[in-house]
Amino acid sequence: MSIWIFFKLIGSLALLMYGMKSMSESLQKMAGSQLRHVLQAMTTNRFLGVITGTLVTASVQSSTATTVMTVSFVNAGLLTLAQAISIIMGANIGTTLTAWIMSAGFSFNVTDFVWPAFFIAIILIYSKKRKNVGDFLFGVSFMFLGLGILRQTGIDMDLAHDAPILHFFKLFDPNSFTTTIVFLLIGSVMTMFVQSSAAIMAITMILCSSGVLPIYQGIALVMGENIGTTVTSNIAAITANTQARRAAFAHMFFNVFGVIWVLCIFHPFVNMVCSFVGVTDPSHVTNKTVLSFVLAAFHTTFNVSNTLVLIWFIPQIEKFVCKVIKPRKNEYEDDFRLRFVTGGFMNTPELSVLEAQKEISNFGERIQRMFGFVRELLTTTDETAFVKLYSRIEKYENISDNMEIEIANYLDSVSDAHLSIETKGKIRAMLREISEIESIGDSCFNIARTINRKIKGKEDFTEKQYEHIHQMLELTDDSLTHMNILLSGRKENLDANRSFNIENEINNYRNQLKSENINDVNTHQYTYAIGTMYMDIISDCERLGDYVVNVVEARMGTKQKDA
């Protein structure tokens, strides 16, 4: 095999993978939030969950995309882990459509049909309303062009007369169980390295259709691909949260369990699949087209059969993965680690925006937890406990700074891709949200520093001042609570007026206390110094309320009427 044929082989594989990625991304852009709403609505039972996962994955041609959305809803509490497992089962079935597309590409020369599609696609891309359709056509065209070149490369390689390759495959006994295991492991390792089961499926079809790889070994490679693609997602989930790791592990368990029971009846199972496409003797198939259809049929039958076996045991699978994957110690507490945003799960810009929104919601919850520590600090009298709590607030301030930077960097990487106008608007709004939330953290720390300064001084607030501060802190906490409700929900179902009303209450109360403070200092009810610290806390609460309103406006896309 010459070096140019090798480059043609890997180049056509790259073209195939790029086409599939482009097609998947454009489909998700066209579908927008509808895909996410479908996942929410159609999972009332395990059977609907499987059907939903199948249809969504077949539509977007990406089981990873479906898994990302599913994990996001589990994290948000919109889906249970059991519902997620049923969707993942369906995703495994839906992704087998890729093998059928490839087998069609190997059965005839598809490159003649892609050139008109390229021409139509370039016209549509320059139309704002039809740009996503054009991107989709480009993706489909690149995919089929890659398949056509791959098919021709397989013919040019003439593997059936390549002595070294023939000698290598003759070293393995086609009827040996050990051979099946070896090729299963090869398929798993290759998929892990390439990180694309579609690419390995294409290579398998070339080897089988050229006659150098017996169908039994080819099917063993396909089984290995099923395991290899789940290993990749589990490696990606190592840094993710507990629910993401459980979902990824459930995916691996599903495929590994399926491989184990199919291995127990390997030859009868393969013979049954072959009979579906009219093959009576799998070991003597010479028709290249039929061989590619056998591989696609096995891939589908394997996943459908495995789902039919395991769908009855979803509650038991859920208990098993929860027992194996336990929450990390202090996972959601004081350690800085993004919960939802992970490089391994970042699939497409549209879905990455959803992950970022969940992370911002988590950011808001952390900030409110920090504010709770500040309220606790005000009433802490024990010196050791005070120092410990103050250090914790200081740590949360650093976490706040880091979270803003990390989420902003993530959104910046997403914005480098081609995005819909709606998604660009969402990213701008989210960048404003994280900036304002970080400012809330600054205000919390400012209040803590004022309290610390008061503790180091000789004076204390009066009972009346404490009462006013607690009332202001209560109002501020209410505003944070409503902000987090808005951040975690769908804006069309929520009302921002409550946040605006609380902000007006805070402003009016601040103005009232400011006037009273001047009178109290003038009448010598307390010193000017303690009055200054008292008003610093009140003013920081008022500023914090302003930042909350800014977050709400960014999230809801609205402005106060009097603003």
Coordinates of N, CA and C in Angstrom, one line a residue, residues 286-454:
T286 N -19.6 -13.5 -0.4 CA -18.7 -12.8 -1.3 C -19.3 -11.5 -1.8
N287 N -20.6 -11.3 -1.7 CA -21.2 -10.0 -2.1 C -20.8 -8.9 -1.2
K288 N -20.0 -7.9 -1.7 CA -19.5 -6.8 -0.9 C -20.7 -6.0 -0.3
T289 N -21.7 -5.7 -1.0 CA -22.8 -4.9 -0.6 C -23.5 -5.6 0.6
V290 N -23.7 -6.9 0.4 CA -24.4 -7.7 1.5 C -23.6 -7.7 2.8
L291 N -22.3 -7.7 2.7 CA -21.4 -7.7 3.9 C -21.6 -6.5 4.7
S292 N -21.7 -5.3 4.0 CA -21.8 -4.1 4.7 C -23.2 -4.0 5.4
F293 N -24.2 -4.6 4.7 CA -25.6 -4.6 5.3 C -25.6 -5.6 6.5
V294 N -24.9 -6.6 6.5 CA -24.8 -7.6 7.6 C -24.3 -6.9 8.8
L295 N -23.2 -6.1 8.7 CA -22.6 -5.3 9.8 C -23.6 -4.3 10.4
A296 N -24.3 -3.6 9.5 CA -25.4 -2.6 9.9 C -26.5 -3.4 10.6
A297 N -26.9 -4.5 10.1 CA -28.0 -5.3 10.7 C -27.6 -5.8 12.1
F298 N -26.4 -6.2 12.2 CA -25.9 -6.7 13.5 C -25.9 -5.6 14.5
H299 N -25.4 -4.4 14.1 CA -25.3 -3.3 15.0 C -26.7 -2.9 15.6
T300 N -27.7 -2.9 14.7 CA -29.1 -2.6 15.1 C -29.7 -3.7 16.0
T301 N -29.6 -4.9 15.5 CA -30.1 -6.1 16.2 C -29.5 -6.2 17.6
F302 N -28.2 -6.0 17.7 CA -27.5 -6.1 19.0 C -28.1 -5.1 20.0
N303 N -28.3 -3.8 19.6 CA -28.8 -2.8 20.5 C -30.2 -2.9 20.8
V304 N -31.0 -3.3 19.8 CA -32.5 -3.5 20.0 C -32.7 -4.7 21.0
S305 N -32.0 -5.8 20.8 CA -32.1 -7.0 21.6 C -31.7 -6.7 23.0
N306 N -30.5 -6.0 23.1 CA -30.0 -5.6 24.5 C -31.0 -4.7 25.2
T307 N -31.7 -3.8 24.5 CA -32.7 -2.9 25.1 C -33.9 -3.8 25.6
L308 N -34.3 -4.7 24.8 CA -35.5 -5.5 25.1 C -35.2 -6.4 26.4
V309 N -33.9 -6.7 26.5 CA -33.5 -7.5 27.7 C -33.5 -6.7 29.0
L310 N -32.8 -5.5 28.8 CA -32.5 -4.7 30.0 C -33.6 -3.6 30.4
I311 N -34.5 -3.4 29.5 CA -35.5 -2.3 29.8 C -36.4 -2.7 31.0
W312 N -36.5 -4.0 31.3 CA -37.3 -4.4 32.5 C -36.5 -4.2 33.8
F313 N -35.2 -4.0 33.7 CA -34.4 -3.9 34.9 C -33.8 -2.5 35.2
I314 N -34.4 -1.5 34.6 CA -33.9 -0.1 34.8 C -33.8 0.3 36.3
P315 N -34.8 0.0 37.1 CA -34.6 0.3 38.5 C -33.4 -0.3 39.2
Q316 N -33.2 -1.6 38.8 CA -32.0 -2.3 39.4 C -30.7 -1.7 38.8
I317 N -30.7 -1.3 37.5 CA -29.5 -0.7 37.0 C -29.2 0.6 37.7
E318 N -30.3 1.4 38.0 CA -30.1 2.6 38.7 C -29.5 2.4 40.0
K319 N -30.0 1.4 40.8 CA -29.5 1.2 42.1 C -28.0 0.7 42.0
F320 N -27.7 -0.1 41.0 CA -26.3 -0.6 40.8 C -25.4 0.6 40.5
V321 N -25.7 1.5 39.6 CA -24.8 2.6 39.2 C -24.6 3.6 40.4
C322 N -25.7 3.7 41.2 CA -25.6 4.6 42.3 C -24.7 4.0 43.4
K323 N -24.7 2.7 43.5 CA -23.9 2.0 44.5 C -22.4 2.1 44.1
V324 N -22.2 2.0 42.8 CA -20.8 2.0 42.3 C -20.2 3.4 42.3
I325 N -21.0 4.4 41.7 CA -20.5 5.7 41.6 C -21.1 6.6 42.8
K326 N -20.3 6.8 43.8 CA -20.8 7.6 45.0 C -20.3 9.0 44.8
P327 N -21.1 9.9 45.5 CA -20.7 11.3 45.4 C -19.3 11.6 46.1
R328 N -18.6 12.5 45.5 CA -17.3 12.8 46.1 C -17.6 13.6 47.4
K329 N -16.6 13.5 48.3 CA -16.7 14.2 49.6 C -16.7 15.7 49.3
N330 N -17.6 16.5 49.9 CA -17.7 17.9 49.7 C -17.8 18.3 48.2
E331 N -18.5 17.5 47.4 CA -18.5 17.7 46.0 C -19.0 19.1 45.6
Y332 N -20.1 19.5 46.3 CA -20.7 20.8 45.9 C -20.4 21.9 46.9
E333 N -19.4 21.7 47.8 CA -19.2 22.7 48.8 C -18.1 23.6 48.5
D334 N -17.0 23.5 49.2 CA -16.0 24.6 49.2 C -14.9 24.4 48.1
D335 N -14.9 23.2 47.4 CA -13.9 23.0 46.4 C -14.3 23.7 45.1
F336 N -13.4 24.4 44.5 CA -13.7 25.0 43.2 C -13.6 24.0 42.1
R337 N -14.7 23.7 41.5 CA -14.7 22.8 40.4 C -16.1 22.9 39.7
L338 N -16.1 23.3 38.4 CA -17.3 23.5 37.7 C -18.1 22.2 37.6
R339 N -19.4 22.2 37.9 CA -20.2 21.0 38.0 C -20.7 20.5 36.7
F340 N -21.1 21.5 35.8 CA -21.7 21.1 34.5 C -20.8 21.2 33.3
V341 N -20.0 22.2 33.3 CA -19.1 22.5 32.2 C -17.9 21.6 32.2
T342 N -17.8 20.7 31.3 CA -16.6 19.8 31.2 C -16.3 19.6 29.7
G343 N -15.0 19.7 29.4 CA -14.5 19.6 28.0 C -15.0 18.3 27.3
G344 N -15.0 17.2 28.1 CA -15.4 15.9 27.4 C -16.8 15.9 26.9
F345 N -17.7 16.6 27.6 CA -19.1 16.6 27.3 C -19.5 17.7 26.3
M346 N -18.5 18.6 26.0 CA -18.8 19.7 25.1 C -18.9 19.2 23.7
N347 N -20.1 19.2 23.2 CA -20.3 18.5 21.9 C -20.6 19.5 20.8
T348 N -21.6 20.4 20.9 CA -21.9 21.4 19.9 C -22.2 22.7 20.7
P349 N -22.1 23.8 20.0 CA -22.3 25.1 20.6 C -23.7 25.2 21.2
E350 N -24.7 24.8 20.5 CA -26.1 24.9 21.0 C -26.3 24.2 22.3
L351 N -25.7 23.0 22.4 CA -25.8 22.2 23.7 C -24.9 22.8 24.7
S352 N -23.8 23.3 24.3 CA -22.8 23.8 25.3 C -23.4 25.0 26.0
V353 N -24.3 25.8 25.3 CA -25.0 26.9 26.0 C -25.9 26.4 27.1
L354 N -26.5 25.3 26.9 CA -27.4 24.7 27.9 C -26.5 24.4 29.2
E355 N -25.4 23.7 28.9 CA -24.5 23.4 30.0 C -24.0 24.6 30.8
A356 N -23.7 25.7 30.0 CA -23.2 26.9 30.7 C -24.3 27.5 31.5
Q357 N -25.6 27.5 31.0 CA -26.7 28.0 31.8 C -26.9 27.3 33.1
K358 N -26.7 26.0 33.1 CA -26.8 25.2 34.4 C -25.6 25.6 35.3
E359 N -24.5 25.9 34.7 CA -23.3 26.3 35.6 C -23.6 27.6 36.2
I360 N -24.2 28.5 35.4 CA -24.5 29.9 36.0 C -25.5 29.7 37.1
S361 N -26.5 28.8 36.9 CA -27.5 28.6 38.0 C -26.7 28.1 39.3
N362 N -25.8 27.2 39.1 CA -25.0 26.7 40.2 C -24.2 27.8 40.8
F363 N -23.7 28.8 40.0 CA -22.9 29.9 40.4 C -23.8 30.8 41.4
G364 N -25.0 31.0 40.9 CA -26.0 31.8 41.7 C -26.2 31.1 43.1
E365 N -26.4 29.8 43.1 CA -26.6 29.1 44.4 C -25.4 29.2 45.3
R366 N -24.2 29.1 44.7 CA -23.0 29.3 45.6 C -22.9 30.7 46.2
I367 N -23.3 31.7 45.4 CA -23.3 33.1 45.9 C -24.3 33.2 47.1
Q368 N -25.4 32.6 46.9 CA -26.4 32.8 48.0 C -26.0 32.0 49.2
R369 N -25.2 30.9 49.0 CA -24.7 30.2 50.2 C -23.6 31.1 50.9
M370 N -22.8 31.8 50.1 CA -21.9 32.7 50.6 C -22.6 33.8 51.4
F371 N -23.7 34.3 50.9 CA -24.4 35.4 51.6 C -25.0 34.8 53.0
G372 N -25.3 33.6 53.0 CA -25.8 32.9 54.2 C -24.7 32.9 55.2
F373 N -23.4 32.7 54.8 CA -22.3 32.7 55.7 C -22.1 34.1 56.3
V374 N -22.4 35.1 55.5 CA -22.2 36.5 55.9 C -23.2 36.8 57.0
R375 N -24.5 36.4 56.8 CA -25.5 36.6 57.8 C -25.2 35.9 59.1
E376 N -24.6 34.7 59.0 CA -24.2 33.9 60.2 C -23.0 34.6 60.9
L377 N -22.1 35.3 60.1 CA -20.9 35.9 60.6 C -21.4 37.1 61.6
L378 N -22.5 37.8 61.2 CA -22.9 38.9 62.0 C -23.3 38.5 63.4
T379 N -23.8 37.3 63.6 CA -24.2 36.9 64.9 C -23.2 36.0 65.6
T380 N -22.1 35.7 65.0 CA -21.0 34.9 65.6 C -20.2 35.6 66.6
T381 N -20.2 35.1 67.9 CA -19.5 35.8 68.9 C -18.2 35.1 69.3
D382 N -18.1 33.8 69.1 CA -16.9 33.1 69.4 C -15.8 33.4 68.5
E383 N -14.6 33.8 69.0 CA -13.5 34.3 68.2 C -13.0 33.2 67.2
T384 N -12.8 32.0 67.6 CA -12.3 30.9 66.8 C -13.3 30.6 65.6
A385 N -14.6 30.5 66.0 CA -15.7 30.3 65.0 C -15.7 31.4 64.0
F386 N -15.5 32.7 64.5 CA -15.6 33.9 63.6 C -14.5 33.8 62.6
V387 N -13.3 33.5 63.1 CA -12.1 33.5 62.1 C -12.3 32.4 61.1
K388 N -12.8 31.2 61.5 CA -13.0 30.1 60.6 C -14.1 30.5 59.5
L389 N -15.2 31.1 60.0 CA -16.2 31.5 59.1 C -15.8 32.6 58.1
Y390 N -15.0 33.5 58.6 CA -14.5 34.6 57.8 C -13.6 34.1 56.7
S391 N -12.7 33.1 57.1 CA -11.8 32.5 56.1 C -12.6 31.8 55.0
R392 N -13.7 31.2 55.4 CA -14.6 30.4 54.5 C -15.2 31.4 53.5
I393 N -15.7 32.6 54.0 CA -16.2 33.6 53.1 C -15.2 34.1 52.1
E394 N -13.9 34.3 52.6 CA -12.8 34.7 51.8 C -12.5 33.7 50.7
K395 N -12.6 32.4 51.0 CA -12.4 31.4 50.1 C -13.5 31.4 49.0
Y396 N -14.7 31.6 49.4 CA -15.9 31.7 48.5 C -15.7 32.9 47.5
E397 N -15.1 34.0 48.0 CA -14.8 35.1 47.2 C -13.8 34.7 46.0
N398 N -12.8 33.9 46.4 CA -11.9 33.5 45.4 C -12.5 32.5 44.4
I399 N -13.4 31.6 44.9 CA -14.2 30.7 44.1 C -15.0 31.5 43.1
S400 N -15.6 32.6 43.6 CA -16.5 33.5 42.7 C -15.7 34.0 41.6
D401 N -14.5 34.5 41.9 CA -13.6 35.1 40.8 C -13.2 34.0 39.8
N402 N -12.9 32.8 40.3 CA -12.5 31.8 39.4 C -13.6 31.3 38.5
M403 N -14.8 31.2 39.1 CA -16.0 30.7 38.4 C -16.3 31.7 37.2
E404 N -16.2 33.0 37.5 CA -16.5 33.9 36.5 C -15.5 33.8 35.3
I405 N -14.3 33.6 35.6 CA -13.3 33.5 34.6 C -13.5 32.2 33.8
E406 N -13.7 31.1 34.5 CA -13.8 29.8 33.8 C -15.0 29.7 32.9
I407 N -16.2 30.2 33.4 CA -17.4 30.2 32.6 C -17.2 31.1 31.4
A408 N -16.6 32.3 31.6 CA -16.4 33.2 30.5 C -15.5 32.6 29.5
N409 N -14.4 31.9 29.9 CA -13.6 31.3 28.9 C -14.3 30.2 28.1
Y410 N -15.2 29.5 28.8 CA -15.9 28.4 28.2 C -16.9 29.0 27.1
L411 N -17.6 30.1 27.5 CA -18.5 30.8 26.6 C -17.7 31.4 25.4
D412 N -16.5 31.8 25.7 CA -15.7 32.4 24.6 C -15.3 31.3 23.6
S413 N -15.0 30.1 24.1 CA -14.6 29.0 23.2 C -15.8 28.6 22.4
V414 N -17.0 28.7 23.0 CA -18.3 28.3 22.3 C -18.5 29.4 21.2
S415 N -18.3 30.6 21.5 CA -18.6 31.7 20.6 C -17.7 31.7 19.3
D416 N -16.6 30.9 19.4 CA -15.7 30.8 18.2 C -16.4 30.0 17.1
A417 N -17.4 29.2 17.4 CA -18.1 28.4 16.4 C -19.2 29.2 15.7
H418 N -19.7 28.6 14.7 CA -20.8 29.2 14.0 C -22.1 29.1 14.8
L419 N -22.7 30.2 15.1 CA -23.9 30.1 16.0 C -25.1 30.8 15.4
S420 N -26.3 30.3 15.8 CA -27.5 31.0 15.4 C -27.6 32.4 16.1
I421 N -28.4 33.3 15.6 CA -28.5 34.6 16.2 C -29.0 34.5 17.6
E422 N -30.0 33.6 17.8 CA -30.6 33.4 19.1 C -29.5 33.0 20.1
T423 N -28.6 32.1 19.7 CA -27.6 31.6 20.6 C -26.6 32.7 20.9
K424 N -26.2 33.5 19.9 CA -25.3 34.6 20.2 C -25.9 35.5 21.2
G425 N -27.2 35.8 21.2 CA -27.8 36.6 22.2 C -27.8 36.0 23.5
K426 N -28.0 34.7 23.6 CA -27.9 34.0 24.9 C -26.5 34.1 25.5
I427 N -25.5 34.0 24.7 CA -24.1 34.1 25.2 C -23.8 35.5 25.8
R428 N -24.3 36.5 25.0 CA -24.1 37.9 25.5 C -24.8 38.1 26.9
A429 N -26.0 37.5 27.0 CA -26.7 37.7 28.2 C -26.0 36.9 29.4
M430 N -25.5 35.7 29.1 CA -24.8 34.9 30.1 C -23.5 35.6 30.6
L431 N -22.8 36.2 29.7 CA -21.6 36.9 30.1 C -21.9 38.0 31.0
R432 N -23.0 38.7 30.8 CA -23.5 39.8 31.7 C -23.9 39.2 33.0
E433 N -24.6 38.0 33.0 CA -25.0 37.4 34.2 C -23.9 37.0 35.1
I434 N -22.8 36.4 34.6 CA -21.7 36.0 35.4 C -20.9 37.2 36.0
S435 N -20.9 38.3 35.2 CA -20.2 39.5 35.7 C -20.9 40.0 36.9
E436 N -22.3 40.1 36.8 CA -23.1 40.7 37.9 C -23.1 39.7 39.1
I437 N -23.1 38.4 38.9 CA -23.1 37.5 40.0 C -21.7 37.6 40.8
E438 N -20.6 37.8 40.0 CA -19.3 37.9 40.7 C -19.3 39.2 41.5
S439 N -20.0 40.3 41.0 CA -20.1 41.5 41.8 C -20.9 41.3 43.0
I440 N -21.9 40.4 43.0 CA -22.7 40.1 44.2 C -21.7 39.5 45.2
G441 N -20.8 38.6 44.8 CA -19.8 38.0 45.7 C -18.9 39.1 46.3
D442 N -18.5 40.1 45.5 CA -17.7 41.2 46.0 C -18.5 41.9 47.1
S443 N -19.8 42.2 46.9 CA -20.6 42.9 47.9 C -20.7 42.0 49.2
C444 N -20.8 40.7 49.1 CA -20.9 39.8 50.2 C -19.6 39.9 51.0
F445 N -18.5 39.9 50.3 CA -17.2 40.0 51.0 C -17.0 41.4 51.6
N446 N -17.4 42.4 51.0 CA -17.4 43.8 51.6 C -18.1 43.8 52.9
I447 N -19.3 43.2 52.9 CA -20.1 43.2 54.2 C -19.3 42.5 55.3
A448 N -18.7 41.3 54.9 CA -17.9 40.5 55.8 C -16.8 41.3 56.4
R449 N -16.1 42.1 55.5 CA -14.9 42.9 55.9 C -15.4 44.0 56.9
T450 N -16.6 44.5 56.6 CA -17.1 45.6 57.6 C -17.4 45.0 58.9
I451 N -18.0 43.8 58.9 CA -18.3 43.1 60.2 C -17.0 42.8 60.9
N452 N -15.9 42.4 60.2 CA -14.6 42.1 60.8 C -14.0 43.3 61.3
R453 N -14.1 44.4 60.6 CA -13.6 45.7 61.1 C -14.3 46.1 62.4
K454 N -15.6 45.9 62.5 CA -16.4 46.2 63.7 C -15.9 45.4 64.9

